[in-house]
Amino acid sequence: HIQDPASQRLTWNKPPKSVLVIKKIRDASLLQPFKELCVYLTEENNMIVYVEKKVLEDPAIANDENFGPVKKKFCTFREDYDDISNQIDFIICLGGDGTLLYASSLFQGSVPPVMAFHLGSLGFLTPFNFENFQSQVTQVIEGNAALVLRSRLKVKVVKEHREKTTVQNGIEENGVVSANLEKEVGKQIMQFQVLNEVVVDRGPSSYLSNVDVFLDGHLITTVQGDGVIVSTPTGSTAYTAAAGASMIHPNVPAIMITPICPHSLSFRPIVVPAGVELKIMLSPDARNTAWVSFDGRKRQEICHGDSISITTSCYPLPSICFRDPVSDWFESLAQCLHWNVRKKQNNFAVEEEE
């Protein structure tokens, strides 16, 4: 049985009561939409609104006396300190694609449905316009919306031969927060949930990167170039597309492997089945280390003996559609990337045909 993408719908077992509102930081143009949305959610729908503490520290919000009564109703949290994963019914994002990626990073397990408003620069993952937000939010609260389940990557980074540091209450001796960090003798293990891509690159080194890529334990290739991108179908329209790979609809279960500027004429991007386990390590004879980042964040160095394991996560991100998964995706291709935009060829004139 092949599932029809249009069959994925948002339904509530009971009416939603809590909503997480994520606003792009340091963007003054979003202050008014943020205030209007929060007033509508609290006063018109009696929702419990969660907001990140640093959002309310913005002087324009902190000094707004008219917004004070609404602000007192908020529940606040801090990234890497407070766990809100079991307290949120759905999420509303105000910003660009980066805001949605940030929302994904806050939930390392199950992710609530996400409604993303286009108030940023690109807007590939944010299908909603803010002009008619009241009716659109009401539809979501009533459970009348299509969904696309955007697969994520489960990433495990194992670093060896590092100094042990004492971890107390999630904070290391040097004061750095150690979220999602496990310490073992001679090992450091970190786990991430990634919506777009894992990027392994050569960092500041002038040498080519030299990393081995394994699939289910078998060495499939060695990447010699600027690096390699392992992406989800959602990430296929981001850095992967810029590196020359195909674009894949988010309903397709797949993982993409794309080289970055490979020093080879025959190294083409490939698509492998979702669920396989990839492992990336420095080649034994690599001249330099490599660097890895996860959706553009948490960038760190990878040395000899370290490994990066990647597979499809069992916790996708449910993204609420404006129309449906197919229409929204092709609309984004046309509006954001101008896919296949070309001046049309003239038809033959009647006298020429004769």
C-alpha positions as a printed NumPy array, in Angstrom:
array([[  0.   ,   0.   ,   0.   ],
       [  1.438,   3.346,  -1.071],
       [  0.281,   6.169,   1.163],
       [ -1.241,   9.188,  -0.55 ],
       [  0.514,  12.328,   0.764],
       [ -2.863,  14.092,   0.847],
       [ -4.16 ,  11.558,   3.389],
       [ -2.053,  13.009,   6.203],
       [ -4.363,  15.292,   8.181],
       [ -4.148,  17.06 ,  11.512],
       [ -6.717,  15.75 ,  13.999],
       [ -6.921,  16.427,  17.736],
       [ -7.958,  13.817,  20.327],
       [ -8.932,  16.783,  22.518],
       [ -8.846,  20.542,  21.886],
       [ -5.32 ,  22.005,  22.118],
       [ -4.648,  24.153,  25.176],
       [ -1.   ,  25.198,  24.919],
       [  0.999,  26.748,  22.088],
       [  4.675,  27.61 ,  21.742],
       [  5.279,  30.877,  19.859],
       [  8.788,  31.202,  18.415],
       [  9.835,  34.599,  17.107],
       [ 12.965,  35.457,  15.184],
       [ 15.297,  37.295,  17.569],
       [ 16.61 ,  40.805,  16.803],
       [ 14.001,  41.584,  14.15 ],
       [ 12.008,  44.711,  14.986],
       [  9.554,  44.116,  12.119],
       [  8.179,  41.045,  13.927],
       [  7.278,  42.804,  17.169],
       [  3.823,  43.932,  16.035],
       [  2.824,  40.559,  14.481],
       [  4.096,  38.825,  17.634],
       [  1.955,  41.043,  19.878],
       [ -1.15 ,  40.653,  17.697],
       [ -0.791,  36.87 ,  17.626],
       [ -0.242,  36.547,  21.379],
       [ -3.236,  38.777,  22.185],
       [ -5.402,  36.692,  19.843],
       [ -4.23 ,  33.388,  21.36 ],
       [ -4.627,  34.419,  25.004],
       [ -7.746,  36.601,  24.886],
       [ -9.751,  35.11 ,  21.999],
       [ -8.832,  31.426,  22.399],
       [ -7.803,  31.174,  26.081],
       [ -4.598,  29.373,  25.098],
       [ -1.586,  28.923,  27.368],
       [  1.246,  30.613,  25.462],
       [  4.876,  29.543,  25.924],
       [  7.548,  32.053,  24.885],
       [ 11.319,  31.879,  25.136],
       [ 12.596,  34.091,  27.946],
       [ 15.056,  35.98 ,  25.724],
       [ 12.173,  37.076,  23.46 ],
       [ 10.539,  38.944,  26.336],
       [ 13.847,  40.603,  27.215],
       [ 13.638,  42.654,  24.005],
       [ 13.373,  46.314,  25.159],
       [ 10.516,  46.993,  22.732],
       [  8.437,  44.284,  24.435],
       [  9.702,  44.795,  27.991],
       [  8.905,  48.54 ,  27.898],
       [  5.47 ,  48.233,  26.251],
       [  2.959,  48.998,  28.995],
       [ -0.049,  48.087,  26.815],
       [  1.38 ,  44.603,  26.31 ],
       [  2.045,  44.09 ,  30.035],
       [ -1.253,  42.343,  30.989],
       [ -0.817,  39.812,  28.159],
       [  2.858,  39.252,  28.953],
       [  2.011,  38.262,  32.547],
       [  0.042,  35.281,  31.227],
       [  3.033,  33.807,  29.374],
       [  4.937,  30.712,  30.421],
       [  8.641,  31.18 ,  29.739],
       [ 11.532,  28.778,  29.189],
       [ 15.248,  28.802,  28.345],
       [ 16.932,  26.712,  25.683],
       [ 19.138,  23.875,  27.044],
       [ 17.777,  24.412,  30.58 ],
       [ 14.012,  23.804,  30.572],
       [ 12.272,  20.741,  29.117],
       [  8.912,  21.684,  27.572],
       [  8.595,  18.674,  25.268],
       [  5.516,  17.274,  27.053],
       [  3.764,  20.597,  27.612],
       [  3.207,  21.899,  24.066],
       [  0.232,  21.002,  21.839],
       [  1.403,  22.874,  18.748],
       [  3.967,  25.463,  17.627],
       [  3.646,  28.747,  15.738],
       [  6.783,  30.162,  14.101],
       [  7.175,  33.82 ,  13.097],
       [ 10.198,  34.322,  10.858],
       [ 12.018,  32.52 ,   8.079],
       [ 13.186,  28.966,   7.474],
       [ 15.827,  29.315,  10.201],
       [ 13.086,  29.823,  12.767],
       [ 11.55 ,  26.464,  11.846],
       [ 14.962,  24.786,  12.073],
       [ 15.406,  26.295,  15.526],
       [ 11.979,  25.007,  16.58 ],
       [ 13.027,  21.527,  15.451],
       [ 16.198,  21.684,  17.556],
       [ 14.177,  22.352,  20.731],
       [ 12.519,  18.916,  20.483],
       [ 14.909,  15.971,  20.513],
       [ 12.   ,  13.54 ,  20.714],
       [  8.437,  13.868,  19.45 ],
       [  7.692,  17.239,  17.828],
       [  4.282,  18.973,  18.068],
       [  2.669,  20.155,  14.787],
       [  4.3  ,  23.343,  13.484],
       [  2.489,  26.248,  11.814],
       [  5.057,  28.527,  10.162],
       [  4.318,  32.094,   9.025],
       [  6.463,  33.619,   6.299],
       [  8.023,  36.694,   7.911],
       [ 11.65 ,  36.105,   6.899],
       [ 13.772,  36.337,   3.766],
       [ 13.351,  33.002,   1.931],
       [ 10.236,  31.248,   3.213],
       [ 10.596,  27.829,   1.588],
       [  9.375,  26.043,   4.733],
       [  6.947,  28.76 ,   5.882],
       [  3.786,  28.59 ,   3.736],
       [  1.463,  30.888,   5.713],
       [  1.068,  34.641,   5.189],
       [  0.305,  36.689,   8.288],
       [ -2.431,  38.933,   6.849],
       [ -5.26 ,  36.497,   7.683],
       [ -3.658,  34.802,  10.661],
       [ -6.846,  34.72 ,  12.774],
       [ -8.823,  32.468,  10.436],
       [ -5.803,  30.293,   9.695],
       [ -4.938,  29.745,  13.369],
       [ -8.599,  28.996,  14.112],
       [ -8.614,  26.291,  11.415],
       [ -5.57 ,  24.65 ,  13.011],
       [ -7.097,  24.796,  16.497],
       [-10.226,  23.149,  15.095],
       [ -8.102,  20.436,  13.471],
       [ -8.852,  21.321,   9.878],
       [ -5.465,  21.18 ,   8.147],
       [ -3.217,  19.024,   5.964],
       [  0.146,  17.813,   7.269],
       [  3.481,  16.858,   5.79 ],
       [  5.714,  14.709,   7.995],
       [  9.234,  16.033,   7.417],
       [ 11.73 ,  13.298,   8.273],
       [ 14.693,  14.171,  10.481],
       [ 18.119,  12.603,  10.875],
       [ 19.219,  11.01 ,  14.123],
       [ 22.904,  11.842,  14.499],
       [ 25.344,  10.376,  17.015],
       [ 28.825,  11.864,  17.348],
       [ 31.418,   9.809,  19.227],
       [ 34.685,  11.538,  20.114],
       [ 37.568,   9.594,  21.58 ],
       [ 40.67 ,  10.437,  23.589],
       [ 39.253,  13.595,  25.138],
       [ 39.884,  14.832,  28.647],
       [ 37.205,  13.945,  31.145],
       [ 35.321,  16.877,  32.664],
       [ 33.05 ,  16.699,  35.66 ],
       [ 29.408,  17.265,  34.8  ],
       [ 27.18 ,  18.555,  37.587],
       [ 23.545,  19.46 ,  36.925],
       [ 24.239,  19.606,  33.186],
       [ 27.086,  22.171,  33.508],
       [ 30.773,  21.394,  33.005],
       [ 33.621,  22.753,  35.107],
       [ 34.295,  25.525,  32.586],
       [ 30.66 ,  26.686,  32.764],
       [ 29.644,  25.383,  29.331],
       [ 26.175,  23.838,  29.19 ],
       [ 26.406,  20.148,  28.288],
       [ 22.959,  19.515,  26.79 ],
       [ 22.44 ,  16.047,  25.264],
       [ 25.93 ,  15.072,  26.429],
       [ 27.049,  11.773,  27.912],
       [ 30.48 ,  11.234,  29.404],
       [ 32.34 ,   7.944,  29.396],
       [ 35.958,   7.059,  30.053],
       [ 37.847,   8.174,  26.953],
       [ 34.615,   8.924,  25.053],
       [ 32.309,  11.852,  24.501],
       [ 28.9  ,  11.049,  22.985],
       [ 26.486,  13.656,  21.618],
       [ 23.153,  13.157,  19.86 ],
       [ 21.219,  15.53 ,  17.61 ],
       [ 17.951,  15.574,  15.673],
       [ 18.538,  17.28 ,  12.315],
       [ 15.851,  18.588,   9.952],
       [ 17.945,  19.822,   7.   ],
       [ 21.439,  18.382,   6.828],
       [ 24.667,  17.27 ,   8.453],
       [ 27.651,  19.006,   6.829],
       [ 31.19 ,  17.649,   7.124],
       [ 33.787,  20.04 ,   5.673],
       [ 37.506,  20.798,   5.735],
       [ 37.125,  23.859,   7.936],
       [ 40.011,  26.373,   7.851],
       [ 42.483,  23.884,   6.385],
       [ 43.847,  24.46 ,   2.888],
       [ 44.021,  20.694,   2.237],
       [ 41.226,  18.636,   0.702],
       [ 39.016,  16.877,   3.183],
       [ 39.576,  13.131,   3.23 ],
       [ 36.712,  11.269,   4.926],
       [ 35.423,   7.713,   4.612],
       [ 31.677,   7.08 ,   4.209],
       [ 30.243,   3.734,   5.376],
       [ 26.731,   2.433,   4.683],
       [ 25.479,  -0.301,   7.025],
       [ 29.102,  -1.075,   7.908],
       [ 30.435,  -1.225,   4.341],
       [ 32.84 ,   1.392,   2.992],
       [ 31.108,   2.925,  -0.03 ],
       [ 33.473,   5.79 ,  -0.875],
       [ 36.121,   8.225,   0.297],
       [ 35.293,  11.904,  -0.135],
       [ 38.166,  14.035,  -1.352],
       [ 37.08 ,  17.639,  -1.779],
       [ 35.613,  20.358,   0.375],
       [ 33.378,  17.915,   2.235],
       [ 30.084,  16.027,   2.12 ],
       [ 26.438,  16.8  ,   2.917],
       [ 24.034,  14.205,   4.316],
       [ 20.527,  15.612,   4.04 ],
       [ 16.85 ,  14.85 ,   4.42 ],
       [ 14.379,  15.479,   1.555],
       [ 13.5  ,  18.738,   3.35 ],
       [ 17.177,  19.708,   3.21 ],
       [ 17.398,  18.827,  -0.488],
       [ 16.255,  22.355,  -1.387],
       [ 18.838,  24.01 ,   0.893],
       [ 22.649,  23.59 ,   0.868],
       [ 22.302,  20.312,  -1.048],
       [ 20.576,  22.064,  -3.959],
       [ 23.335,  24.698,  -4.02 ],
       [ 25.88 ,  21.846,  -4.252],
       [ 24.182,  20.505,  -7.399],
       [ 21.93 ,  17.698,  -6.173],
       [ 18.333,  16.96 ,  -7.108],
       [ 15.4  ,  18.242,  -5.076],
       [ 13.223,  15.618,  -3.369],
       [  9.668,  16.03 ,  -2.106],
       [  9.531,  15.706,   1.709],
       [  7.121,  12.746,   1.513],
       [  9.803,  10.613,  -0.184],
       [ 11.573,   8.379,   2.387],
       [ 15.227,   8.925,   1.561],
       [ 18.645,  10.202,   2.64 ],
       [ 20.809,  12.207,   0.231],
       [ 24.615,  12.061,   0.077],
       [ 26.09 ,  15.031,  -1.779],
       [ 29.794,  15.873,  -2.158],
       [ 30.936,  19.482,  -1.807],
       [ 33.29 ,  20.422,  -4.67 ],
       [ 34.647,  16.86 ,  -5.107],
       [ 38.031,  16.485,  -6.833],
       [ 36.523,  13.928,  -9.191],
       [ 34.525,  14.2  , -12.403],
       [ 32.382,  11.145, -11.636],
       [ 31.281,  11.806,  -8.047],
       [ 27.541,  12.371,  -8.483],
       [ 25.1  ,  12.941,  -5.592],
       [ 23.206,   9.783,  -4.627],
       [ 19.961,   8.932,  -2.82 ],
       [ 19.851,   5.985,  -0.403],
       [ 16.854,   4.439,   1.392],
       [ 15.636,   5.979,   4.626],
       [ 16.607,   3.759,   7.548],
       [ 20.122,   2.803,   6.465],
       [ 22.918,   3.731,   8.865],
       [ 25.674,   5.952,   7.543],
       [ 28.959,   6.448,   9.343],
       [ 31.491,   9.135,   8.501],
       [ 35.075,   9.076,   9.78 ],
       [ 38.365,  10.709,   8.915],
       [ 40.411,   8.523,   6.575],
       [ 43.448,   6.999,   8.314],
       [ 45.802,   8.907,   6.   ],
       [ 43.907,  12.228,   6.134],
       [ 46.279,  15.191,   6.406],
       [ 43.956,  17.332,   8.48 ],
       [ 40.907,  17.194,  10.714],
       [ 37.332,  17.885,   9.572],
       [ 34.491,  19.975,  10.959],
       [ 30.825,  19.073,  11.303],
       [ 27.661,  21.119,  11.83 ],
       [ 23.995,  20.2  ,  12.28 ],
       [ 21.449,  22.435,  10.543],
       [ 24.162,  25.11 ,  10.655],
       [ 24.572,  24.899,  14.448],
       [ 26.776,  23.203,  17.069],
       [ 29.811,  23.293,  14.757],
       [ 32.745,  21.245,  16.081],
       [ 35.998,  19.599,  15.051],
       [ 36.278,  15.91 ,  14.132],
       [ 39.629,  14.208,  14.69 ],
       [ 41.104,  10.788,  13.922],
       [ 39.172,   8.081,  15.76 ],
       [ 35.973,  10.155,  15.992],
       [ 32.834,   9.016,  14.168],
       [ 29.513,  10.449,  13.014],
       [ 26.613,   7.97 ,  12.743],
       [ 23.508,   9.061,  10.835],
       [ 20.162,   7.381,  10.248],
       [ 16.523,   8.377,   9.786],
       [ 14.938,   9.491,  13.045],
       [ 11.664,   7.976,  14.254],
       [ 10.59 ,  11.513,  15.27 ],
       [  9.629,  13.527,  12.159],
       [  8.538,  17.155,  12.229],
       [  4.809,  17.511,  11.413],
       [  4.564,  20.665,   9.297],
       [  1.079,  22.129,   8.79 ],
       [  0.314,  22.858,   5.126],
       [ -1.348,  25.931,   3.685],
       [ -3.124,  23.871,   0.99 ],
       [ -1.647,  20.377,   0.676],
       [  1.852,  18.81 ,   0.567],
       [  2.168,  18.792,  -3.229],
       [  0.753,  22.268,  -3.953],
       [  2.783,  23.885,  -1.16 ],
       [  6.048,  22.323,  -2.354],
       [  5.711,  23.352,  -5.993],
       [  4.556,  26.805,  -4.924],
       [  7.761,  27.134,  -2.894],
       [  9.876,  25.962,  -5.84 ],
       [  8.306,  28.636,  -8.022],
       [  8.264,  31.519,  -5.527],
       [ 11.572,  30.976,  -3.698],
       [ 13.837,  29.297,  -6.258],
       [ 12.119,  30.4  ,  -9.506],
       [ 12.272,  26.794, -10.669],
       [ 12.095,  26.467, -14.478],
       [ 11.324,  30.151, -15.011],
       [ 11.964,  30.962, -18.669],
       [ 10.69 ,  33.3  , -21.349],
       [  8.253,  31.282, -23.463],
       [  9.038,  30.37 , -27.047],
       [  6.869,  32.113, -29.658],
       [  4.512,  29.978, -31.713],
       [  4.61 ,  29.905, -35.511],
       [  2.744,  32.658, -37.304],
       [ -0.135,  31.485, -39.537],
       [  1.512,  32.585, -42.8  ],
       [  4.701,  30.689, -41.936],
       [  2.736,  27.483, -41.43 ],
       [  1.09 ,  27.951, -44.821]])
